[in-house]
mmCIF file of C-alpha atoms in Angstrom:
data_model
loop_
_atom_site.group_PDB
_atom_site.id
_atom_site.type_symbol
_atom_site.label_atom_id
_atom_site.label_comp_id
_atom_site.label_asym_id
_atom_site.label_seq_id
_atom_site.Cartn_x
_atom_site.Cartn_y
_atom_site.Cartn_z
ATOM 1 C CA MET L 1 0.000 0.000 0.000
ATOM 2 C CA LYS L 2 1.422 3.357 -1.050
ATOM 3 C CA ALA L 3 1.967 6.194 1.384
ATOM 4 C CA GLN L 4 -0.669 8.856 1.804
ATOM 5 C CA ILE L 5 0.456 12.232 0.455
ATOM 6 C CA ILE L 6 0.657 15.159 2.877
ATOM 7 C CA ASP L 7 -0.589 18.037 0.740
ATOM 8 C CA GLY L 8 1.481 20.974 1.925
ATOM 9 C CA LYS L 9 -0.124 23.333 -0.548
ATOM 10 C CA ALA L 10 -3.629 22.595 0.754
ATOM 11 C CA ILE L 11 -2.551 22.923 4.384
ATOM 12 C CA ALA L 12 -0.695 26.171 3.639
ATOM 13 C CA ASN L 13 -3.812 27.541 1.948
ATOM 14 C CA GLN L 14 -5.833 26.702 5.062
ATOM 15 C CA ILE L 15 -3.321 28.542 7.279
ATOM 16 C CA ASN L 16 -3.304 31.498 4.898
ATOM 17 C CA ARG L 17 -7.084 31.741 5.102
ATOM 18 C CA GLU L 18 -6.799 31.881 8.886
ATOM 19 C CA THR L 19 -4.106 34.549 8.590
ATOM 20 C CA ALA L 20 -6.221 36.564 6.153
ATOM 21 C CA GLU L 21 -9.115 36.608 8.615
ATOM 22 C CA LEU L 22 -6.899 38.032 11.355
ATOM 23 C CA VAL L 23 -5.351 40.566 8.967
ATOM 24 C CA ALA L 24 -8.872 41.663 7.986
ATOM 25 C CA ARG L 25 -9.732 42.233 11.648
ATOM 26 C CA ALA L 26 -6.652 44.454 11.997
ATOM 27 C CA ALA L 27 -7.717 46.342 8.877
ATOM 28 C CA ALA L 28 -11.164 46.866 10.409
ATOM 29 C CA ASP L 29 -9.391 48.617 13.298
ATOM 30 C CA GLY L 30 -7.614 50.848 10.783
ATOM 31 C CA ASP L 31 -4.281 49.018 11.008
ATOM 32 C CA LYS L 32 -2.085 47.742 8.177
ATOM 33 C CA ILE L 33 0.460 44.967 8.574
ATOM 34 C CA GLY L 34 3.710 45.395 6.653
ATOM 35 C CA LEU L 35 6.479 43.040 5.534
ATOM 36 C CA ALA L 36 9.687 44.305 3.912
ATOM 37 C CA VAL L 37 11.705 41.991 1.681
ATOM 38 C CA VAL L 38 15.244 43.062 0.780
ATOM 39 C CA LEU L 39 16.759 41.503 -2.336
ATOM 40 C CA VAL L 40 20.404 42.079 -3.189
ATOM 41 C CA GLY L 41 21.161 41.450 -6.872
ATOM 42 C CA SER L 42 19.135 39.497 -9.389
ATOM 43 C CA ASP L 43 19.817 35.825 -8.751
ATOM 44 C CA PRO L 44 17.020 34.025 -10.665
ATOM 45 C CA ALA L 45 16.097 31.634 -7.841
ATOM 46 C CA SER L 46 16.080 34.442 -5.273
ATOM 47 C CA CYS L 47 13.895 36.569 -7.540
ATOM 48 C CA VAL L 48 11.367 33.720 -7.763
ATOM 49 C CA TYR L 49 11.332 33.278 -3.976
ATOM 50 C CA VAL L 50 10.818 37.011 -3.417
ATOM 51 C CA ARG L 51 8.061 37.151 -6.018
ATOM 52 C CA ASN L 52 6.274 34.253 -4.302
ATOM 53 C CA LYS L 53 6.492 36.006 -0.931
ATOM 54 C CA VAL L 54 5.176 39.283 -2.328
ATOM 55 C CA ARG L 55 2.280 37.459 -4.006
ATOM 56 C CA ALA L 56 1.474 35.559 -0.804
ATOM 57 C CA CYS L 57 1.378 38.838 1.136
ATOM 58 C CA ALA L 58 -1.151 40.255 -1.303
ATOM 59 C CA GLU L 59 -3.337 37.161 -0.991
ATOM 60 C CA VAL L 60 -3.707 37.551 2.791
ATOM 61 C CA GLY L 61 -3.847 41.346 2.869
ATOM 62 C CA ILE L 62 -0.357 42.046 4.225
ATOM 63 C CA VAL L 63 1.313 45.096 2.679
ATOM 64 C CA SER L 64 4.656 44.105 1.166
ATOM 65 C CA ARG L 65 7.535 46.395 0.399
ATOM 66 C CA GLN L 66 10.297 45.051 -1.850
ATOM 67 C CA ILE L 67 13.659 46.799 -1.763
ATOM 68 C CA THR L 68 16.054 45.665 -4.486
ATOM 69 C CA LEU L 69 19.718 46.635 -4.149
ATOM 70 C CA PRO L 70 22.359 46.289 -6.877
ATOM 71 C CA GLU L 71 24.480 43.154 -7.083
ATOM 72 C CA THR L 72 27.619 45.206 -6.373
ATOM 73 C CA CYS L 73 26.381 46.967 -3.239
ATOM 74 C CA ALA L 74 28.314 46.740 0.032
ATOM 75 C CA THR L 75 27.274 45.384 3.408
ATOM 76 C CA ALA L 76 26.997 48.984 4.640
ATOM 77 C CA ASP L 77 24.312 49.661 2.019
ATOM 78 C CA VAL L 78 22.223 46.733 3.247
ATOM 79 C CA LEU L 79 22.685 47.770 6.878
ATOM 80 C CA ARG L 80 21.531 51.298 6.066
ATOM 81 C CA VAL L 81 18.301 49.950 4.548
ATOM 82 C CA ILE L 82 17.728 47.658 7.522
ATOM 83 C CA GLY L 83 18.214 50.570 9.901
ATOM 84 C CA GLU L 84 15.519 52.539 8.078
ATOM 85 C CA LEU L 85 13.133 49.570 8.155
ATOM 86 C CA ASN L 86 13.804 48.942 11.850
ATOM 87 C CA ALA L 87 12.664 52.497 12.561
ATOM 88 C CA ASP L 88 9.575 52.358 10.327
ATOM 89 C CA PRO L 89 6.416 51.648 12.389
ATOM 90 C CA ALA L 90 4.568 50.568 9.220
ATOM 91 C CA ILE L 91 6.937 47.592 8.844
ATOM 92 C CA HIS L 92 6.355 44.657 11.188
ATOM 93 C CA GLY L 93 8.621 42.104 9.530
ATOM 94 C CA ILE L 94 11.971 42.323 7.746
ATOM 95 C CA LEU L 95 13.775 39.651 5.805
ATOM 96 C CA VAL L 96 16.810 39.736 3.561
ATOM 97 C CA GLN L 97 16.609 37.084 0.861
ATOM 98 C CA SER L 98 19.337 34.483 1.265
ATOM 99 C CA PRO L 99 21.920 33.895 0.008
ATOM 100 C CA PRO L 100 23.202 37.415 -0.710
ATOM 101 C CA PRO L 101 26.203 38.036 -3.019
ATOM 102 C CA PRO L 102 29.533 36.901 -1.524
ATOM 103 C CA GLN L 103 30.729 40.392 -0.566
ATOM 104 C CA ILE L 104 27.784 40.810 1.825
ATOM 105 C CA ASP L 105 28.425 39.870 5.460
ATOM 106 C CA GLU L 106 25.266 37.841 6.042
ATOM 107 C CA ALA L 107 25.934 37.412 9.756
ATOM 108 C CA ALA L 108 26.143 41.189 10.189
ATOM 109 C CA VAL L 109 22.914 41.602 8.224
ATOM 110 C CA ILE L 110 21.045 39.124 10.420
ATOM 111 C CA LEU L 111 22.392 40.798 13.550
ATOM 112 C CA ALA L 112 21.238 44.218 12.310
ATOM 113 C CA ILE L 113 17.557 43.249 11.958
ATOM 114 C CA SER L 114 15.579 44.167 15.053
ATOM 115 C CA PRO L 115 14.660 40.959 16.917
ATOM 116 C CA ASP L 116 11.125 42.378 17.118
ATOM 117 C CA LYS L 117 10.932 42.319 13.287
ATOM 118 C CA ASP L 118 13.036 39.194 12.676
ATOM 119 C CA VAL L 119 10.237 37.147 11.107
ATOM 120 C CA ASP L 120 12.721 34.623 9.683
ATOM 121 C CA CYS L 121 13.703 33.887 13.310
ATOM 122 C CA PHE L 122 17.450 34.013 12.636
ATOM 123 C CA SER L 123 18.592 36.443 15.349
ATOM 124 C CA GLU L 124 20.436 35.193 18.406
ATOM 125 C CA ARG L 125 17.647 36.304 20.746
ATOM 126 C CA ASN L 126 14.890 34.590 18.812
ATOM 127 C CA VAL L 127 16.888 31.404 18.258
ATOM 128 C CA GLY L 128 17.553 31.297 22.002
ATOM 129 C CA ARG L 129 13.864 31.752 22.784
ATOM 130 C CA VAL L 130 13.021 28.829 20.489
ATOM 131 C CA LEU L 131 15.607 26.627 22.186
ATOM 132 C CA ILE L 132 14.255 27.235 25.685
ATOM 133 C CA GLY L 133 10.635 27.171 24.526
ATOM 134 C CA GLU L 134 9.841 30.723 25.623
ATOM 135 C CA LYS L 135 6.456 32.057 24.548
ATOM 136 C CA PRO L 136 5.222 34.159 22.895
ATOM 137 C CA GLY L 137 7.715 34.657 20.103
ATOM 138 C CA PHE L 138 8.628 33.881 16.540
ATOM 139 C CA LYS L 139 9.328 30.377 15.323
ATOM 140 C CA PRO L 140 11.678 29.475 12.437
ATOM 141 C CA CYS L 141 9.486 29.309 9.341
ATOM 142 C CA THR L 142 10.436 25.984 7.759
ATOM 143 C CA PRO L 143 10.652 23.927 10.987
ATOM 144 C CA TRP L 144 7.415 25.505 12.215
ATOM 145 C CA GLY L 145 5.862 24.599 8.878
ATOM 146 C CA VAL L 146 6.918 20.982 9.405
ATOM 147 C CA MET L 147 5.375 21.000 12.887
ATOM 148 C CA GLU L 148 2.108 22.301 11.435
ATOM 149 C CA LEU L 149 2.163 19.667 8.695
ATOM 150 C CA LEU L 150 2.459 16.988 11.370
ATOM 151 C CA ARG L 151 -0.214 18.519 13.604
ATOM 152 C CA ARG L 152 -2.739 19.035 10.836
ATOM 153 C CA SER L 153 -2.064 15.532 9.495
ATOM 154 C CA HIS L 154 -2.861 14.141 12.980
ATOM 155 C CA VAL L 155 0.690 12.966 13.613
ATOM 156 C CA ASP L 156 1.600 13.377 17.286
ATOM 157 C CA PRO L 157 5.389 13.291 17.809
ATOM 158 C CA ALA L 158 5.019 12.521 21.530
ATOM 159 C CA GLY L 159 6.967 9.394 22.431
ATOM 160 C CA LYS L 160 8.089 8.852 18.840
ATOM 161 C CA HIS L 161 11.637 8.721 17.534
ATOM 162 C CA ALA L 162 12.227 11.622 15.141
ATOM 163 C CA VAL L 163 15.377 11.517 13.037
ATOM 164 C CA ILE L 164 16.527 14.684 11.290
ATOM 165 C CA ILE L 165 19.035 14.451 8.464
ATOM 166 C CA GLY L 166 20.935 17.730 8.432
ATOM 167 C CA ARG L 167 22.193 20.174 11.075
ATOM 168 C CA SER L 168 21.783 23.571 9.421
ATOM 169 C CA ASN L 169 20.905 26.658 11.431
ATOM 170 C CA ILE L 170 17.855 27.180 9.220
ATOM 171 C CA VAL L 171 16.280 23.701 9.437
ATOM 172 C CA GLY L 172 18.128 20.930 11.272
ATOM 173 C CA LYS L 173 18.985 22.564 14.598
ATOM 174 C CA PRO L 174 15.728 24.505 15.134
ATOM 175 C CA MET L 175 13.738 21.481 13.951
ATOM 176 C CA ALA L 176 15.305 19.449 16.735
ATOM 177 C CA ALA L 177 14.547 22.209 19.249
ATOM 178 C CA LEU L 178 10.854 22.334 18.330
ATOM 179 C CA LEU L 179 10.395 18.564 18.410
ATOM 180 C CA LEU L 180 12.145 18.305 21.783
ATOM 181 C CA GLN L 181 9.938 20.819 23.579
ATOM 182 C CA LYS L 182 7.992 19.626 26.613
ATOM 183 C CA ALA L 183 4.723 20.727 25.050
ATOM 184 C CA ALA L 184 1.704 19.514 23.162
ATOM 185 C CA GLY L 185 2.579 18.580 19.602
ATOM 186 C CA ALA L 186 6.206 17.861 20.508
ATOM 187 C CA ASN L 187 7.802 15.608 23.169
ATOM 188 C CA ALA L 188 9.660 13.516 20.607
ATOM 189 C CA THR L 189 12.917 11.677 21.144
ATOM 190 C CA VAL L 190 15.203 13.340 18.604
ATOM 191 C CA THR L 191 18.307 12.172 16.763
ATOM 192 C CA VAL L 192 20.183 14.472 14.386
ATOM 193 C CA VAL L 193 22.425 12.874 11.776
ATOM 194 C CA HIS L 194 24.585 14.687 9.253
ATOM 195 C CA SER L 195 27.543 14.482 6.870
ATOM 196 C CA GLY L 196 29.822 13.421 9.723
ATOM 197 C CA THR L 197 27.589 10.546 10.841
ATOM 198 C CA PRO L 198 28.812 7.054 9.869
ATOM 199 C CA ASP L 199 26.084 4.781 8.503
ATOM 200 C CA ILE L 200 23.204 7.246 8.497
ATOM 201 C CA ALA L 201 20.806 4.500 7.431
ATOM 202 C CA ARG L 202 21.309 2.754 10.780
ATOM 203 C CA PHE L 203 19.519 5.681 12.418
ATOM 204 C CA THR L 204 16.950 6.446 9.743
ATOM 205 C CA ARG L 205 15.643 2.863 9.782
ATOM 206 C CA ASP L 206 14.644 3.419 13.412
ATOM 207 C CA ALA L 207 12.756 6.670 12.774
ATOM 208 C CA ASP L 208 9.017 6.916 13.317
ATOM 209 C CA ILE L 209 9.273 10.416 11.842
ATOM 210 C CA LEU L 210 12.032 11.046 9.312
ATOM 211 C CA ILE L 211 12.849 14.621 8.274
ATOM 212 C CA ALA L 212 15.294 14.994 5.390
ATOM 213 C CA ALA L 213 17.084 18.346 5.097
ATOM 214 C CA ILE L 214 20.547 17.498 3.848
ATOM 215 C CA GLY L 215 20.515 19.149 0.416
ATOM 216 C CA LYS L 216 21.348 16.024 -1.601
ATOM 217 C CA PRO L 217 18.948 14.949 -4.360
ATOM 218 C CA ARG L 218 17.106 11.686 -3.624
ATOM 219 C CA PHE L 219 19.558 10.856 -0.830
ATOM 220 C CA VAL L 220 17.039 8.871 1.220
ATOM 221 C CA ARG L 221 16.289 5.550 -0.447
ATOM 222 C CA GLY L 222 13.436 3.197 0.311
ATOM 223 C CA ASP L 223 15.616 0.768 2.238
ATOM 224 C CA MET L 224 16.632 3.570 4.634
ATOM 225 C CA ILE L 225 13.051 4.002 5.887
ATOM 226 C CA LYS L 226 11.212 2.147 8.635
ATOM 227 C CA PRO L 227 7.965 0.634 7.303
ATOM 228 C CA GLY L 228 5.076 2.894 8.231
ATOM 229 C CA ALA L 229 7.241 5.901 9.040
ATOM 230 C CA VAL L 230 6.166 9.493 8.369
ATOM 231 C CA VAL L 231 8.598 11.070 5.887
ATOM 232 C CA ILE L 232 8.982 14.840 5.607
ATOM 233 C CA ASP L 233 11.133 15.994 2.694
ATOM 234 C CA VAL L 234 12.512 19.519 3.197
ATOM 235 C CA GLY L 235 14.966 19.314 0.301
ATOM 236 C CA ILE L 236 14.660 21.392 -2.859
ATOM 237 C CA ASN L 237 17.154 20.382 -5.537
ATOM 238 C CA ARG L 238 17.251 21.178 -9.243
ATOM 239 C CA VAL L 239 18.362 18.212 -11.326
ATOM 240 C CA PHE L 240 18.410 17.650 -15.038
ATOM 241 C CA ASP L 241 15.668 15.354 -16.276
ATOM 242 C CA PRO L 242 16.682 13.776 -19.612
ATOM 243 C CA GLU L 243 13.063 12.851 -20.394
ATOM 244 C CA LEU L 244 11.940 16.453 -20.028
ATOM 245 C CA GLY L 245 15.152 17.861 -21.453
ATOM 246 C CA LYS L 246 15.328 20.430 -18.638
ATOM 247 C CA ASN L 247 15.798 20.810 -14.908
ATOM 248 C CA ARG L 248 13.124 19.760 -12.450
ATOM 249 C CA LEU L 249 12.704 20.008 -8.692
ATOM 250 C CA VAL L 250 13.307 16.931 -6.546
ATOM 251 C CA GLY L 251 13.650 16.473 -2.826
ATOM 252 C CA ASP L 252 16.229 14.838 -0.590
ATOM 253 C CA VAL L 253 14.069 11.693 -0.622
ATOM 254 C CA ASN L 254 13.684 9.227 -3.466
ATOM 255 C CA PHE L 255 9.932 9.712 -3.590
ATOM 256 C CA ALA L 256 9.119 6.681 -5.740
ATOM 257 C CA GLU L 257 10.912 4.292 -3.387
ATOM 258 C CA ALA L 258 9.945 6.006 -0.144
ATOM 259 C CA SER L 259 6.236 6.114 -0.964
ATOM 260 C CA GLU L 260 6.243 2.301 -1.123
ATOM 261 C CA VAL L 261 7.446 2.089 2.494
ATOM 262 C CA ALA L 262 6.207 5.155 4.393
ATOM 263 C CA SER L 263 2.697 5.699 5.742
ATOM 264 C CA LEU L 264 2.706 9.463 5.077
ATOM 265 C CA ILE L 265 5.031 11.484 2.873
ATOM 266 C CA THR L 266 5.441 15.034 1.587
ATOM 267 C CA PRO L 267 6.045 15.586 -2.125
ATOM 268 C CA VAL L 268 8.505 17.998 -3.734
ATOM 269 C CA PRO L 269 7.268 20.411 -4.877
ATOM 270 C CA GLY L 270 4.017 20.939 -2.990
ATOM 271 C CA GLY L 271 5.050 19.744 0.445
ATOM 272 C CA VAL L 272 7.110 21.802 2.876
ATOM 273 C CA GLY L 273 7.784 24.700 0.479
ATOM 274 C CA PRO L 274 4.353 26.385 0.651
ATOM 275 C CA MET L 275 4.369 25.996 4.428
ATOM 276 C CA THR L 276 7.530 28.071 4.811
ATOM 277 C CA ILE L 277 5.877 31.128 3.275
ATOM 278 C CA ALA L 278 2.642 30.526 5.208
ATOM 279 C CA MET L 279 4.527 30.564 8.499
ATOM 280 C CA LEU L 280 6.493 33.649 7.440
ATOM 281 C CA LEU L 281 3.181 35.465 7.034
ATOM 282 C CA ARG L 282 2.020 34.147 10.406
ATOM 283 C CA ASN L 283 5.216 35.449 12.058
ATOM 284 C CA THR L 284 4.600 38.854 10.451
ATOM 285 C CA LEU L 285 1.088 38.840 11.866
ATOM 286 C CA SER L 286 2.477 37.924 15.295
ATOM 287 C CA SER L 287 4.918 40.835 15.067
ATOM 288 C CA TYR L 288 1.977 43.192 14.537
ATOM 289 C CA PHE L 289 0.237 41.844 17.651
ATOM 290 C CA PHE L 290 3.465 42.086 19.698
ATOM 291 C CA SER L 291 3.874 45.725 18.639
ATOM 292 C CA ARG L 292 0.304 46.508 19.722
ATOM 293 C CA GLU L 293 0.916 44.995 23.139
ATOM 294 C CA LYS L 294 3.931 47.283 23.635
ATOM 295 C CA LYS L 295 1.928 50.456 22.951
#
């Protein structure tokens, strides 16, 4: 029996409808919610991601402001823009599309964004709050999206063994922190494996919930998965498809093989990707509510 597909696009649309309702209530009070997206250069993939975020903002009623800086700009130019956005009360969320050109000090850029507007949840303060489970606060968009996929697919991580492949600051580490929390919808036993782990399959075969975020196309094969496991594929890789004669998107999981073994699985595209933007919008909404509480 083939695995049931977790439709990330449908779940993201449901979350966006909920967000839109709350944004509409703010609008009824005369308030607008603003998200600023800073793009440095014209990398094609980054331009697509920014365009998707701007379109998603429009769909839920959030006002987006896109600032595009030249490819050759300096870190100081980006920091100047961030300083202006930090001081702008009409902007509740700020993100700088990653990765920037190599001359940009990305760590300095992240540090410059006000933690109160850090809707990507990359700042030291917000990462620390996630680790200790402090509420309220922002959550990292992709890991939070995974948690919502599990929750809305009626998968309770409590008491289950969750194995995460990958230890990035964007997915792997915060994913582990969210799953480990002593809270409803979490309470998993978590193992993180990575490029330095010998015999990764030894761990993945024991996973009740397997989350692949290693950045290697079709890395997870069917024989690496425990029968009946829930498989979440965070990977987005462009590979050449000789049948199509062009590149196509694939995940970190060999979907054809994995779907014969798993009980639930996310596709690529259409799985985790839409959830990341949905949770970004939800963080922006939260920032608006936090700012109201401080008035």
